[in-house]
CSV table of C-alpha atoms and ligand atoms in Angstrom, one decimal:
chain,number,residue,atom,x,y,z
A,27,MET,CA,-7.3,-10.8,12.8
A,28,MET,CA,-6.2,-13.3,10.2
A,29,LYS,CA,-4.9,-12.4,6.8
A,30,LEU,CA,-4.3,-15.3,4.5
A,31,ILE,CA,-3.2,-16.0,0.9
A,32,PHE,CA,-4.2,-19.1,-0.9
A,33,LEU,CA,-1.6,-19.9,-3.6
A,34,GLY,CA,-1.6,-22.7,-6.2
A,35,PRO,CA,-2.1,-23.5,-9.8
A,36,PRO,CA,-5.5,-23.0,-11.5
A,37,GLY,CA,-7.7,-25.8,-10.4
A,38,ALA,CA,-5.8,-26.5,-7.1
A,39,GLY,CA,-9.0,-25.8,-5.1
A,40,LYS,CA,-8.2,-22.3,-3.9
A,41,GLY,CA,-11.7,-21.1,-4.4
A,42,THR,CA,-13.3,-24.2,-3.0
A,43,GLN,CA,-11.1,-24.1,0.2
A,44,ALA,CA,-11.4,-20.4,0.5
A,45,ALA,CA,-15.2,-20.7,0.6
A,46,ILE,CA,-15.0,-23.3,3.4
A,47,VAL,CA,-12.4,-21.4,5.5
A,48,SER,CA,-14.3,-18.1,5.0
A,49,LYS,CA,-17.3,-19.7,6.6
A,50,LYS,CA,-15.4,-21.3,9.4
A,51,LEU,CA,-13.4,-18.2,10.3
A,52,GLY,CA,-16.1,-15.6,9.5
A,53,ILE,CA,-13.8,-13.5,7.2
A,54,PRO,CA,-14.5,-12.7,3.5
A,55,THR,CA,-12.7,-14.1,0.5
A,56,ILE,CA,-11.3,-11.7,-2.0
A,57,SER,CA,-11.0,-13.4,-5.4
A,58,THR,CA,-9.6,-11.3,-8.1
A,59,GLY,CA,-10.9,-13.8,-10.7
A,60,ASP,CA,-14.5,-13.4,-9.4
A,61,MET,CA,-14.1,-9.6,-9.3
A,62,LEU,CA,-12.8,-9.5,-12.8
A,63,ARG,CA,-15.5,-11.8,-14.2
A,64,ALA,CA,-18.1,-9.5,-12.5
A,65,ALA,CA,-16.4,-6.4,-14.1
A,66,VAL,CA,-16.5,-8.1,-17.5
A,67,LYS,CA,-20.1,-8.9,-17.2
A,68,GLU,CA,-21.0,-5.4,-16.1
A,69,GLY,CA,-18.9,-3.9,-18.9
A,70,THR,CA,-16.9,-1.6,-16.5
A,71,GLU,CA,-13.6,0.1,-17.4
A,72,VAL,CA,-11.7,-2.6,-15.5
A,73,GLY,CA,-13.8,-5.3,-17.3
A,74,LYS,CA,-12.9,-3.8,-20.7
A,75,LYS,CA,-9.2,-3.8,-19.9
A,76,ALA,CA,-9.3,-7.4,-18.5
A,77,LYS,CA,-11.4,-9.4,-20.9
A,78,SER,CA,-8.9,-10.1,-23.7
A,79,PHE,CA,-6.2,-11.2,-21.2
A,80,MET,CA,-8.6,-13.5,-19.3
A,81,ASP,CA,-9.9,-15.1,-22.6
A,82,ALA,CA,-6.3,-15.9,-23.6
A,83,GLY,CA,-5.4,-17.3,-20.2
A,84,LYS,CA,-2.9,-14.5,-19.6
A,85,LEU,CA,-2.5,-12.4,-16.5
A,86,VAL,CA,-4.3,-9.1,-16.3
A,87,PRO,CA,-1.8,-6.2,-15.9
A,88,ASP,CA,-0.5,-5.6,-12.4
A,89,ASP,CA,-1.7,-2.0,-12.2
A,90,VAL,CA,-5.3,-3.1,-12.7
A,91,ILE,CA,-5.1,-5.8,-10.1
A,92,ILE,CA,-3.3,-3.7,-7.5
A,93,GLY,CA,-5.9,-1.0,-7.9
A,94,ILE,CA,-8.9,-3.3,-7.4
A,95,VAL,CA,-7.4,-5.1,-4.4
A,96,ALA,CA,-6.3,-1.9,-2.7
A,97,GLU,CA,-9.9,-0.6,-2.9
A,98,ARG,CA,-11.4,-3.9,-1.8
A,99,VAL,CA,-9.3,-4.5,1.4
A,100,GLU,CA,-10.4,-1.0,2.7
A,101,LYS,CA,-14.1,-2.2,2.9
A,102,PRO,CA,-15.4,-2.6,6.4
A,103,ASP,CA,-16.0,-6.3,6.1
A,104,CYS,CA,-12.2,-6.8,5.8
A,105,ALA,CA,-11.6,-5.3,9.3
A,106,LEU,CA,-11.2,-8.7,11.0
A,107,GLY,CA,-9.1,-10.2,8.2
A,108,TYR,CA,-9.6,-11.8,4.8
A,109,ILE,CA,-8.5,-14.6,2.4
A,110,LEU,CA,-6.9,-13.6,-0.8
A,111,ASP,CA,-7.7,-16.2,-3.5
A,112,GLY,CA,-5.8,-15.9,-6.8
A,113,VAL,CA,-3.9,-12.8,-5.8
A,114,PRO,CA,-1.0,-11.9,-5.6
A,115,ARG,CA,0.0,-13.7,-8.8
A,116,THR,CA,3.2,-11.9,-9.5
A,117,ILE,CA,6.1,-10.6,-7.4
A,118,ALA,CA,5.1,-7.1,-8.3
A,119,GLN,CA,1.6,-7.7,-6.9
A,120,ALA,CA,3.1,-9.1,-3.7
A,121,GLN,CA,5.5,-6.1,-3.4
A,122,ALA,CA,2.6,-3.7,-3.8
A,123,LEU,CA,0.7,-5.3,-0.9
A,124,GLU,CA,3.9,-5.2,1.2
A,125,SER,CA,4.5,-1.6,0.4
A,126,ALA,CA,1.0,-0.8,1.4
A,127,GLY,CA,1.9,-2.3,4.8
A,128,VAL,CA,-0.2,-5.5,4.5
A,129,ARG,CA,1.4,-8.5,6.4
A,130,PHE,CA,0.0,-12.0,6.1
A,131,ASP,CA,-0.3,-14.6,8.9
A,132,HIS,CA,-0.2,-17.6,6.5
A,133,VAL,CA,0.4,-18.2,2.8
A,134,ILE,CA,-0.9,-21.6,2.0
A,135,SER,CA,0.3,-23.1,-1.2
A,136,ILE,CA,-1.9,-26.0,-2.4
A,137,GLU,CA,0.5,-28.4,-4.1
A,138,THR,CA,-1.3,-29.8,-7.1
A,139,ALA,CA,0.3,-31.7,-10.0
A,140,ASP,CA,-0.2,-30.4,-13.6
A,141,ASN,CA,-1.9,-33.6,-14.7
A,142,VAL,CA,-4.5,-33.3,-11.9
A,143,VAL,CA,-5.2,-29.7,-12.9
A,144,GLU,CA,-6.4,-30.7,-16.3
A,145,GLU,CA,-8.9,-33.2,-15.0
A,146,ARG,CA,-10.1,-30.7,-12.4
A,147,LEU,CA,-10.8,-27.9,-14.8
A,148,GLU,CA,-12.4,-30.1,-17.4
A,149,GLY,CA,-15.0,-31.1,-14.8
A,150,ARG,CA,-15.4,-27.7,-13.1
A,151,ARG,CA,-18.8,-26.1,-13.3
A,152,VAL,CA,-19.5,-22.7,-11.8
A,153,CYS,CA,-22.6,-20.6,-11.0
A,154,GLN,CA,-22.5,-17.5,-13.1
A,155,ASN,CA,-24.8,-15.8,-10.5
A,156,CYS,CA,-23.1,-16.5,-7.2
A,157,GLY,CA,-19.7,-17.9,-8.1
A,158,ALA,CA,-20.2,-21.3,-6.3
A,159,THR,CA,-17.9,-24.0,-7.7
A,160,TYR,CA,-18.8,-27.6,-8.4
A,161,HIS,CA,-17.2,-30.6,-10.2
A,162,LEU,CA,-19.1,-33.0,-12.3
A,163,THR,CA,-17.8,-36.0,-10.4
A,164,ASN,CA,-15.8,-34.8,-7.4
A,165,ASN,CA,-18.3,-32.3,-6.0
A,166,PRO,CA,-21.6,-32.5,-8.0
A,167,PRO,CA,-24.5,-30.2,-7.3
A,168,LYS,CA,-27.6,-31.8,-5.8
A,169,SER,CA,-29.6,-31.3,-9.0
A,170,GLU,CA,-27.6,-31.6,-12.3
A,171,GLY,CA,-26.7,-28.3,-13.9
A,172,THR,CA,-28.2,-26.1,-11.1
A,173,CYS,CA,-26.6,-24.2,-8.3
A,174,ASP,CA,-27.4,-25.6,-4.8
A,175,ASN,CA,-27.1,-22.0,-3.3
A,176,CYS,CA,-29.1,-19.9,-5.6
A,177,GLY,CA,-30.8,-22.2,-8.2
A,178,HIS,CA,-29.1,-20.5,-11.3
A,179,ALA,CA,-27.7,-22.5,-14.2
A,180,LEU,CA,-24.1,-23.8,-14.0
A,181,ILE,CA,-21.7,-23.1,-16.8
A,182,GLN,CA,-18.2,-24.2,-17.8
A,183,ARG,CA,-15.8,-21.3,-17.8
A,184,PRO,CA,-14.6,-20.5,-21.3
A,185,ASP,CA,-11.0,-20.3,-20.0
A,186,ASP,CA,-11.2,-23.9,-18.7
A,187,SER,CA,-10.8,-25.2,-22.3
A,188,ALA,CA,-7.8,-27.6,-22.6
A,189,ALA,CA,-5.6,-25.2,-24.7
A,190,THR,CA,-6.2,-22.3,-22.4
A,191,VAL,CA,-5.6,-24.4,-19.3
A,192,ARG,CA,-2.1,-25.4,-20.6
A,193,HIS,CA,-1.2,-21.8,-21.1
A,194,ARG,CA,-2.5,-20.8,-17.6
A,195,LEU,CA,-0.3,-23.6,-16.1
A,196,GLU,CA,2.8,-22.2,-17.9
A,197,VAL,CA,1.9,-18.7,-16.6
A,198,TYR,CA,1.5,-20.2,-13.1
A,199,HIS,CA,4.9,-21.8,-13.1
A,200,SER,CA,6.8,-18.8,-14.5
A,201,GLU,CA,5.0,-15.9,-12.9
A,202,THR,CA,3.3,-17.1,-9.7
A,203,GLU,CA,5.3,-20.0,-8.4
A,204,PRO,CA,8.2,-17.7,-7.5
A,205,LEU,CA,5.9,-16.2,-4.8
A,206,LYS,CA,6.6,-19.4,-2.8
A,207,ALA,CA,10.2,-18.3,-2.3
A,208,PHE,CA,9.1,-14.7,-1.6
A,209,TYR,CA,6.9,-15.8,1.3
A,210,GLN,CA,9.2,-18.5,2.5
A,211,GLU,CA,11.8,-15.7,3.1
A,212,ARG,CA,9.1,-14.0,5.2
A,213,ASN,CA,8.5,-17.2,7.2
A,214,VAL,CA,4.8,-17.4,6.4
A,215,LEU,CA,4.7,-20.1,3.7
A,216,SER,CA,3.1,-23.5,4.3
A,217,LEU,CA,2.8,-26.2,1.6
A,218,VAL,CA,-0.4,-28.3,1.7
A,219,GLU,CA,-0.5,-31.5,-0.1
A,220,ASP,CA,-3.3,-31.9,-2.5
A,221,ALA,CA,-4.3,-35.5,-1.9
A,222,GLY,CA,-7.7,-36.9,-1.1
A,223,ASP,CA,-11.0,-35.2,-1.3
A,224,ILE,CA,-12.0,-31.6,-0.5
A,225,GLU,CA,-12.5,-32.3,3.1
A,226,SER,CA,-9.1,-33.9,3.6
A,227,VAL,CA,-7.4,-30.9,2.1
A,228,ASN,CA,-9.4,-28.7,4.3
A,229,ARG,CA,-8.3,-30.6,7.4
A,230,ARG,CA,-4.7,-30.0,6.5
A,231,ILE,CA,-5.3,-26.3,5.9
A,232,MET,CA,-7.2,-25.9,9.3
A,233,ALA,CA,-4.2,-27.6,11.0
A,234,VAL,CA,-1.8,-25.0,9.5
A,235,LEU,CA,-4.1,-22.3,10.8
A,236,GLY,CA,-4.1,-23.9,14.2
A,237,LYS,CA,-7.9,-24.4,14.1
B,15,LIG,P1,-9.0,-22.8,-8.1
B,15,LIG,O1,-9.8,-21.8,-7.3
B,15,LIG,O2,-7.7,-23.1,-7.4
B,15,LIG,O3,-8.9,-22.5,-9.5
B,15,LIG,P2,-11.4,-24.5,-7.6
B,15,LIG,O4,-11.6,-24.3,-6.2
B,15,LIG,O5,-12.3,-23.9,-8.6
B,15,LIG,O6,-9.8,-24.2,-8.0
B,15,LIG,O7,-11.4,-26.1,-7.9
B,15,LIG,C1,-11.2,-26.6,-9.2
B,15,LIG,C2,-12.1,-27.8,-9.4
B,15,LIG,O8,-11.6,-29.0,-8.7
B,15,LIG,C3,-13.5,-27.6,-9.0
B,15,LIG,O9,-14.4,-28.3,-9.9
B,15,LIG,C4,-13.6,-28.2,-7.6
B,15,LIG,O10,-14.9,-28.7,-7.3
B,15,LIG,C5,-12.6,-29.4,-7.7
B,15,LIG,N1,-11.9,-29.7,-6.5
B,15,LIG,C6,-11.3,-28.8,-5.6
B,15,LIG,N2,-10.7,-29.4,-4.6
B,15,LIG,C7,-10.7,-30.8,-4.9
B,15,LIG,C8,-10.2,-32.0,-4.3
B,15,LIG,N3,-9.4,-31.9,-3.2
B,15,LIG,N4,-10.5,-33.1,-4.9
B,15,LIG,C9,-11.2,-33.2,-6.0
B,15,LIG,N5,-11.7,-32.1,-6.6
B,15,LIG,C10,-11.5,-30.9,-6.1
B,16,LIG,P1,-9.0,-17.3,-11.6
B,16,LIG,O1,-10.5,-17.1,-11.4
B,16,LIG,O2,-8.2,-17.0,-10.4
B,16,LIG,O3,-8.7,-18.6,-12.2
B,16,LIG,O4,-8.6,-16.1,-12.6
B,16,LIG,C1,-9.1,-16.1,-13.9
B,16,LIG,C2,-8.3,-15.1,-14.8
B,16,LIG,O5,-8.4,-13.8,-14.2
B,16,LIG,C3,-6.8,-15.4,-14.9
B,16,LIG,O6,-6.5,-16.4,-15.9
B,16,LIG,C4,-6.3,-14.0,-15.2
B,16,LIG,O7,-6.5,-13.7,-16.6
B,16,LIG,C5,-7.2,-13.1,-14.4
B,16,LIG,N1,-6.7,-12.9,-13.0
B,16,LIG,C6,-7.3,-13.2,-11.8
B,16,LIG,N2,-6.5,-12.8,-10.8
B,16,LIG,C7,-5.4,-12.2,-11.3
B,16,LIG,C8,-4.2,-11.6,-10.7
B,16,LIG,N3,-4.1,-11.6,-9.4
B,16,LIG,N4,-3.3,-11.1,-11.6
B,16,LIG,C9,-3.5,-11.2,-12.9
B,16,LIG,N5,-4.6,-11.7,-13.5
B,16,LIG,C10,-5.5,-12.2,-12.7
């Protein structure tokens, strides 16, 4: 049983690392960003509530997030543990998980500088079909513009535009970064330096997990 949280600013590589660690440990990744984008695409009630916040680079209200996460962690594939990617993002979300009795083995904060984030997100390309993430230069797909996994077209996320990224970074520092102190107090926080390529960062994460 392993319950993990990947923390860090947008573009830190949470989703990239979560995909690798999920595969290695055989536990699912729960990405609220992916779930919300799917909800927007399908036009569900959650999607309708979330869209304007996401487009503006603002956080979606806590009650919406707490609801979708509570439902998701009850699914049978979560029985052996899971990785939370991009959630919790506020103290209220962390408290809701704690009140529901969820305890985490490790909270891994990927420590990425603001100037690196901008370059990362400018070059990020994602598959709209399966959510796989690439980078134009750091992690390009085998065939330009096409997903290695499923063959669908890659797109740039609309909220990865420079102006929205700046706002998302501000939101990270004010709303999400305080979670480091919250989990430090619970003795589960590890900081992982974001230096080198995707594989080097992954080695540091696996070391924290004792794997
Ligand atoms: P997050 O989920 O934290 O927002 P992503 O996993 O989507 O971040 O990564 C952001 C971008 O940076 C992607 O284009 C990804 O391919 C690239 N990337 C992730 N980790 C690294 C790394 N260590 N070095 C270089 N590029 C990286
Ligand atoms: P991400 O894919 O993690 O970069 O998230 C994209 C967007 O979805 C964010 O900018 C927020 O608008 C929204 N979002 C994702 N996860 C959360 C969360 N835990 N709390 C609030 N908003 C979220």
